[in-house]
């Protein structure tokens, strides 16, 4: 399985890639959305793990662009900022359903999530809840 | 040409017949020589005046003389120069051959002088009688029309004067004239300049002696000149101290700018004047007034010529005038007498405050004729008419009249006015005073009224009463007189009374009466008076003089009392009746005698009847009559005591009596059993009315109850601040008991820095003022500060004197607490905002560290110890991440409750803190059942325990023992649900009692340097969330100090407790399983 990790903080992207490789995945780190889209064409990842709030193209826009290229690619967003929720709500209203992980995330948890089937994950609550308009964030 | 010709005609030809070279040539040579010489002489002459410039006329005359002698071959010459400028006439004469020429001149100069034109050849003059030689004379005027004088030259040569000599003479005379003219001009100029100098000297003298300051100031303020008066004004001892300096320095600082502007304006060519203050060089302030004009100096610049006067005195005088005017205003404002001024035609121009107060108008309303509107309508026309007359004709006003338009506000005033005259005696207005005589008028009215009352009284009494003038003329009798004597007022007026006297006694009466009138002594005599029935009855007559304040008799007051036996008897009867009534009324004690065995009253006196509300005529015979009036609530006790009396006891009781007309009367009843032959016979007792006392007691009790039950501290103190009463709330609020405080100074509860407040409070109280809602701080016995709001009122005694103060202190600490809580909420909100902004900054590094630890763990798998550490580090990091997510508000703990073994949680924590516990030499005693397990949020429970352990460590900086107990228990109190009780006890410093109440509040910390003040707040939040309860016990006492936290957690969560967690999970919007 090929996994692409996008984060504007290289230390996070690189360590994650290191962990994923250690677990036998084929992983690649990029530091921004634009590079991610370019590399996606060549690398053709099965899973895209991306930060949400980044300079330039944000994680959700990146994910959307990657999905246009690779419609079967699984998207995992992870973020440490409350502002992500707004972006996710917007994406949901446009018909996209992304999985969301909160930073900081234990690598074990991430590995577990990756092992799970995407379909079941997509049915998880967080996404539905993100669309819920009556949240008092 | 004529010159040459005339010279050719001269005799040289014959005197110089010479052979040799061509005589033509020779003659030409000769001519040439002459010409050369003449030219040289001419040149010499023409330069001479330059040498004469500035010389005196004598020098010029001598010069001309010498010149003529040297150029012409002369035997004699005379120069006369008329007086020019200041020099007098001057003559010089020179003669080669003796003094004859001089003599001739002396004789002939008067003949020479009057000649209008002295030109050309004079008749030859014989040199001497013995000589045949004639002196040929030639004269020339010097200057036009001989205006400077003349010159006469003579030579014995027959060819004299030759043409060139004439020419030379003319030129010389002309040159002399030129020189003299310039000399005259110079002299005139000198005279003019001397005149100028003189005038300047005079001017300077004037400037120097003038008492005003005269100065020249350049446009930049440089003082160019200043006279000595000016120097004195600015305090400069010599001119050098001031001249060349900047004048602005001596101007008062606040006037400098003004003066600078003024100076610059003058130097631009304006004229002007200015008032300003100077401080001089010595700092002496003077007020100056300057008038200035621009002055163009020699070098073309314009400076200020200023003449400055010291007007300090004038100012002072003006100020004095203003002050005296102000004094007049102040005086008139506070004068107890109203005061007004009018102009010459009687229009009001000024009224003082008192006048306005009396008359009821304002200053503006009174102006002109406006005051008239405020005169009482009944008096207005009269006053206006009179005032108009006075205003028109002069004269004085002295009138009593009323002010005010309504009867309620009416005031009587005595108004006086006098014309105001100027120094020269002309009328300039009127000045007047207004006195409030309302009181006097009122007392006069009262006097009249009392006089009327007196007459009414005098008419009502049975005696005959009359009043007489000081001389004995009786002007008034009472009605009794007329009725008794059957006379009329007309008959009786004055001395008419004599007709009702016994004729035999009348002379004695008259004699004695007149004697009394003369001496002013009282009169007393008994004599018969004839009644209307014609019968004489003896009357005791007493007459006393009524005197005024000066002791003068104003009238006589007389009474005639019928002293016949019948009258006397009647009187005695009346007196005894009155006495009886008075005695009855005076005595409030009722008495009785009662037989307790038969129930019969042997006596029940009128007073007692009155006390019981019986009619004096009613008979009270038996007990039932009496019992009916006793208040039912008091009856059982009364019956009991009466029974006791029957057994021989005395009776004493306070009880209530129901009066027939709804009233209640308190009676104090005391009775004693009379004994006869060793047997009790009947009860003798007395009753008094104690209703008033009882009512007073009741009021007092009510008041005391109010004071005691009040939440506010109510404190009484005297005027020295000594506490006289101290209610229960005061005891609670300040911690001092009433017995401690009464008699002590109120300063006991005032913090030392606020003690001066008490002086302010007491002085206000002494003035009878109240203090309301004075917010301040007081100190309790324990030294704590209490925020209080004080209301203090003066306490007066029966006579209205202030004897102390009643002080109500309301505890404001609660209010302050609410304010503090509000502030805390604000702090929390701020912290929340901060948290949102730092969330990202903390979460990202945590993510990185998480990953790094994961990698390190993977790579160090083989090294068991390191990997063990990393496992622990990872777990702790997870906790940090968890807490960060919780605290920073982005992520809530959404993991579902899991089973936790409490003992294991503690062991983990103690392992984590192992090093710190070791360093602090804290001994751990674990007393727990290993297997107790509850369902809870593990991270939060860990956090809660961790907070308590760290607090315990902080409480034991020098070591100690930490005991951790875990056991199953039931919840104390209410629900009795089962659960786990965790006790964490230390023997550390303990918590100060005053801090215990705030312990669980956010941001409360005693560890200002290390604590955030959130630990216990969070802990309580976690425990409450799990449906548990946390309690604390602490002591700071020596020997048993320490703190114990006790947490109860139920085994099964209360559904209510979990709900908020779920709600938050939903609302957080982002979550992960």
Tab-separated table of C-alpha atoms in Angstrom, chain B residues 732-945:
chain	number	residue	atom	x	y	z
B	732	UNK	CA	-20.333	37.370	64.295
B	733	UNK	CA	-18.978	39.927	61.889
B	734	UNK	CA	-16.049	41.114	63.956
B	735	UNK	CA	-15.429	38.100	66.195
B	736	UNK	CA	-15.525	40.129	69.420
B	737	UNK	CA	-18.176	39.310	72.006
B	738	UNK	CA	-20.411	42.050	73.373
B	739	UNK	CA	-18.818	41.698	76.827
B	740	UNK	CA	-15.395	42.231	75.229
B	741	UNK	CA	-16.332	45.275	73.224
B	742	UNK	CA	-18.684	47.280	75.447
B	743	UNK	CA	-16.543	49.900	77.121
B	744	UNK	CA	-13.764	49.574	74.581
B	745	UNK	CA	-12.987	52.035	71.818
B	746	UNK	CA	-14.455	51.431	68.390
B	747	UNK	CA	-10.890	51.880	67.102
B	748	UNK	CA	-10.414	48.235	68.067
B	749	UNK	CA	-12.087	47.192	64.814
B	750	UNK	CA	-10.664	49.952	62.638
B	751	UNK	CA	-7.494	49.058	60.749
B	752	UNK	CA	-4.661	51.275	61.924
B	753	UNK	CA	-4.304	53.133	58.634
B	754	UNK	CA	-7.978	54.131	58.671
B	755	UNK	CA	-8.133	55.380	62.240
B	756	UNK	CA	-8.301	58.985	61.142
B	757	UNK	CA	-11.705	58.164	59.630
B	758	UNK	CA	-13.103	57.867	63.114
B	759	UNK	CA	-12.312	61.493	63.904
B	760	UNK	CA	-14.180	62.521	60.774
B	761	UNK	CA	-17.115	60.291	61.728
B	762	UNK	CA	-17.279	61.566	65.297
B	763	UNK	CA	-17.023	65.193	64.273
B	764	UNK	CA	-19.886	64.715	61.822
B	765	UNK	CA	-21.945	63.024	64.507
B	766	UNK	CA	-21.244	65.868	66.923
B	767	UNK	CA	-22.580	68.264	64.318
B	768	UNK	CA	-25.704	66.131	64.132
B	769	UNK	CA	-24.990	64.908	60.617
B	770	UNK	CA	-25.699	61.434	59.330
B	771	UNK	CA	-23.311	59.239	57.430
B	772	UNK	CA	-24.840	56.916	54.925
B	773	UNK	CA	-23.396	54.027	52.966
B	774	UNK	CA	-19.815	54.853	53.748
B	775	UNK	CA	-17.856	51.974	52.246
B	776	UNK	CA	-14.754	51.117	54.169
B	777	UNK	CA	-12.846	48.261	55.722
B	778	UNK	CA	-12.924	46.970	59.289
B	779	UNK	CA	-10.810	44.396	61.009
B	780	UNK	CA	-12.020	41.312	62.833
B	781	UNK	CA	-10.567	39.901	65.982
B	782	UNK	CA	-8.726	37.350	63.845
B	783	UNK	CA	-7.137	40.188	61.896
B	784	UNK	CA	-9.128	39.651	58.723
B	785	UNK	CA	-10.381	42.558	56.691
B	786	UNK	CA	-14.110	42.933	56.233
B	787	UNK	CA	-15.582	45.204	53.596
B	788	UNK	CA	-18.413	47.082	55.240
B	789	UNK	CA	-20.912	49.739	54.344
B	790	UNK	CA	-21.534	52.009	57.306
B	791	UNK	CA	-24.594	54.084	58.120
B	792	UNK	CA	-24.165	56.141	61.233
B	793	UNK	CA	-26.734	58.399	62.858
B	794	UNK	CA	-26.472	60.591	65.915
B	795	UNK	CA	-28.371	59.487	69.023
B	796	UNK	CA	-30.074	62.224	71.049
B	797	UNK	CA	-31.340	62.237	74.597
B	798	UNK	CA	-34.730	63.565	75.747
B	799	UNK	CA	-33.523	67.133	75.525
B	800	UNK	CA	-32.295	66.634	71.984
B	801	UNK	CA	-28.632	66.702	72.896
B	802	UNK	CA	-26.391	64.392	70.904
B	803	UNK	CA	-25.008	61.777	73.235
B	804	UNK	CA	-23.670	59.172	70.876
B	805	UNK	CA	-24.048	57.384	67.604
B	806	UNK	CA	-25.812	54.342	66.272
B	807	UNK	CA	-23.824	52.574	63.662
B	808	UNK	CA	-25.070	49.951	61.260
B	809	UNK	CA	-22.354	48.016	59.506
B	810	UNK	CA	-23.340	45.874	56.569
B	811	UNK	CA	-20.963	43.171	55.516
B	812	UNK	CA	-20.049	43.853	51.920
B	813	UNK	CA	-17.695	40.905	51.613
B	814	UNK	CA	-20.411	38.862	49.861
B	815	UNK	CA	-20.875	41.607	47.335
B	816	UNK	CA	-17.141	41.826	46.885
B	817	UNK	CA	-17.047	38.055	46.475
B	818	UNK	CA	-19.488	38.258	43.608
B	819	UNK	CA	-17.364	40.952	42.058
B	820	UNK	CA	-14.340	38.735	42.497
B	821	UNK	CA	-16.145	35.771	40.916
B	822	UNK	CA	-17.011	37.982	37.993
B	823	UNK	CA	-13.382	38.859	37.619
B	824	UNK	CA	-12.458	35.168	37.761
B	825	UNK	CA	-14.939	34.433	34.995
B	826	UNK	CA	-13.329	37.119	32.943
B	827	UNK	CA	-9.948	35.573	33.608
B	828	UNK	CA	-11.258	32.205	32.470
B	829	UNK	CA	-12.668	33.658	29.313
B	830	UNK	CA	-9.320	35.270	28.598
B	831	UNK	CA	-7.599	31.971	29.268
B	832	UNK	CA	-10.010	30.291	26.864
B	833	UNK	CA	-9.190	32.764	24.129
B	834	UNK	CA	-5.520	32.241	24.773
B	835	UNK	CA	-5.994	28.480	24.663
B	836	UNK	CA	-7.576	28.610	21.220
B	837	UNK	CA	-4.653	30.530	19.850
B	838	UNK	CA	-1.968	28.301	21.319
B	839	UNK	CA	-3.686	25.021	20.467
B	840	UNK	CA	-1.990	24.621	17.158
B	841	UNK	CA	1.382	25.653	18.508
B	842	UNK	CA	1.230	22.922	21.141
B	843	UNK	CA	-0.448	20.184	19.149
B	844	UNK	CA	2.089	20.204	16.326
B	845	UNK	CA	5.202	19.696	18.466
B	846	UNK	CA	3.320	17.052	20.425
B	847	UNK	CA	2.613	15.224	17.185
B	848	UNK	CA	6.284	15.362	16.285
B	849	UNK	CA	7.434	14.123	19.706
B	850	UNK	CA	4.843	11.353	19.586
B	851	UNK	CA	6.236	10.167	16.299
B	852	UNK	CA	9.814	10.445	17.515
B	853	UNK	CA	9.145	8.435	20.653
B	854	UNK	CA	7.393	5.823	18.541
B	855	UNK	CA	10.435	5.558	16.306
B	856	UNK	CA	12.867	5.481	19.235
B	857	UNK	CA	10.854	2.715	20.840
B	858	UNK	CA	10.880	0.734	17.609
B	859	UNK	CA	14.601	1.215	17.119
B	860	UNK	CA	15.514	0.433	20.723
B	861	UNK	CA	13.305	-2.645	20.914
B	862	UNK	CA	16.243	-4.799	21.897
B	863	UNK	CA	17.441	-2.620	24.757
B	864	UNK	CA	14.911	-3.573	27.348
B	865	UNK	CA	15.383	-0.769	29.870
B	866	UNK	CA	15.446	2.031	27.313
B	867	UNK	CA	12.425	0.651	25.626
B	868	UNK	CA	10.731	0.437	29.021
B	869	UNK	CA	11.421	4.128	29.576
B	870	UNK	CA	10.117	4.937	26.145
B	871	UNK	CA	6.933	3.018	26.758
B	872	UNK	CA	6.432	5.104	29.862
B	873	UNK	CA	7.368	8.276	28.013
B	874	UNK	CA	4.894	7.411	25.320
B	875	UNK	CA	2.144	6.841	27.834
B	876	UNK	CA	2.922	10.112	29.563
B	877	UNK	CA	3.019	11.868	26.232
B	878	UNK	CA	-0.344	10.420	25.459
B	879	UNK	CA	-1.558	11.908	28.696
B	880	UNK	CA	-0.001	15.263	27.876
B	881	UNK	CA	-1.636	15.167	24.485
B	882	UNK	CA	-4.894	14.241	26.115
B	883	UNK	CA	-4.694	17.025	28.710
B	884	UNK	CA	-3.593	19.507	26.066
B	885	UNK	CA	-6.547	18.600	23.922
B	886	UNK	CA	-8.853	18.917	26.898
B	887	UNK	CA	-7.427	22.107	28.266
B	888	UNK	CA	-6.919	23.818	24.985
B	889	UNK	CA	-10.474	23.235	23.987
B	890	UNK	CA	-10.027	21.699	20.610
B	891	UNK	CA	-10.556	18.073	21.468
B	892	UNK	CA	-12.593	16.602	24.275
B	893	UNK	CA	-12.043	13.265	25.909
B	894	UNK	CA	-14.389	11.159	23.867
B	895	UNK	CA	-13.023	7.775	24.704
B	896	UNK	CA	-15.690	5.870	26.503
B	897	UNK	CA	-15.251	5.099	30.193
B	898	UNK	CA	-13.081	2.078	30.720
B	899	UNK	CA	-12.465	-0.175	33.706
B	900	UNK	CA	-9.610	1.139	35.804
B	901	UNK	CA	-7.859	-0.518	38.675
B	902	UNK	CA	-7.370	2.317	41.122
B	903	UNK	CA	-4.355	0.754	42.792
B	904	UNK	CA	-2.596	0.396	39.478
B	905	UNK	CA	-3.287	3.995	38.573
B	906	UNK	CA	-1.671	5.076	41.835
B	907	UNK	CA	1.281	2.775	41.348
B	908	UNK	CA	1.894	4.234	37.897
B	909	UNK	CA	1.755	7.741	39.251
B	910	UNK	CA	4.022	6.978	42.201
B	911	UNK	CA	6.452	5.400	39.800
B	912	UNK	CA	6.387	8.577	37.747
B	913	UNK	CA	6.983	10.724	40.816
B	914	UNK	CA	9.436	8.284	42.361
B	915	UNK	CA	12.438	10.565	41.902
B	916	UNK	CA	10.739	13.637	43.300
B	917	UNK	CA	9.392	11.730	46.278
B	918	UNK	CA	12.856	10.386	46.966
B	919	UNK	CA	14.494	13.800	46.754
B	920	UNK	CA	11.984	15.218	49.217
B	921	UNK	CA	12.310	12.199	51.507
B	922	UNK	CA	8.620	11.565	51.476
B	923	UNK	CA	7.629	8.175	52.709
B	924	UNK	CA	4.743	6.473	51.003
B	925	UNK	CA	2.335	4.289	52.896
B	926	UNK	CA	0.005	2.391	50.605
B	927	UNK	CA	-3.098	0.968	52.183
B	928	UNK	CA	-5.250	-0.219	49.427
B	929	UNK	CA	-7.229	-3.161	48.292
B	930	UNK	CA	-5.493	-4.197	45.124
B	931	UNK	CA	-8.484	-5.296	43.161
B	932	UNK	CA	-10.893	-2.381	43.304
B	933	UNK	CA	-11.936	-1.502	39.833
B	934	UNK	CA	-14.215	1.262	38.622
B	935	UNK	CA	-15.441	2.373	35.249
B	936	UNK	CA	-14.178	5.830	34.472
B	937	UNK	CA	-12.250	8.016	32.086
B	938	UNK	CA	-8.709	6.828	32.793
B	939	UNK	CA	-6.868	9.987	31.719
B	940	UNK	CA	-9.015	12.221	33.846
B	941	UNK	CA	-8.870	10.034	36.924
B	942	UNK	CA	-5.116	9.910	36.599
B	943	UNK	CA	-5.040	13.685	36.317
B	944	UNK	CA	-7.185	14.041	39.417
B	945	UNK	CA	-4.995	11.747	41.502
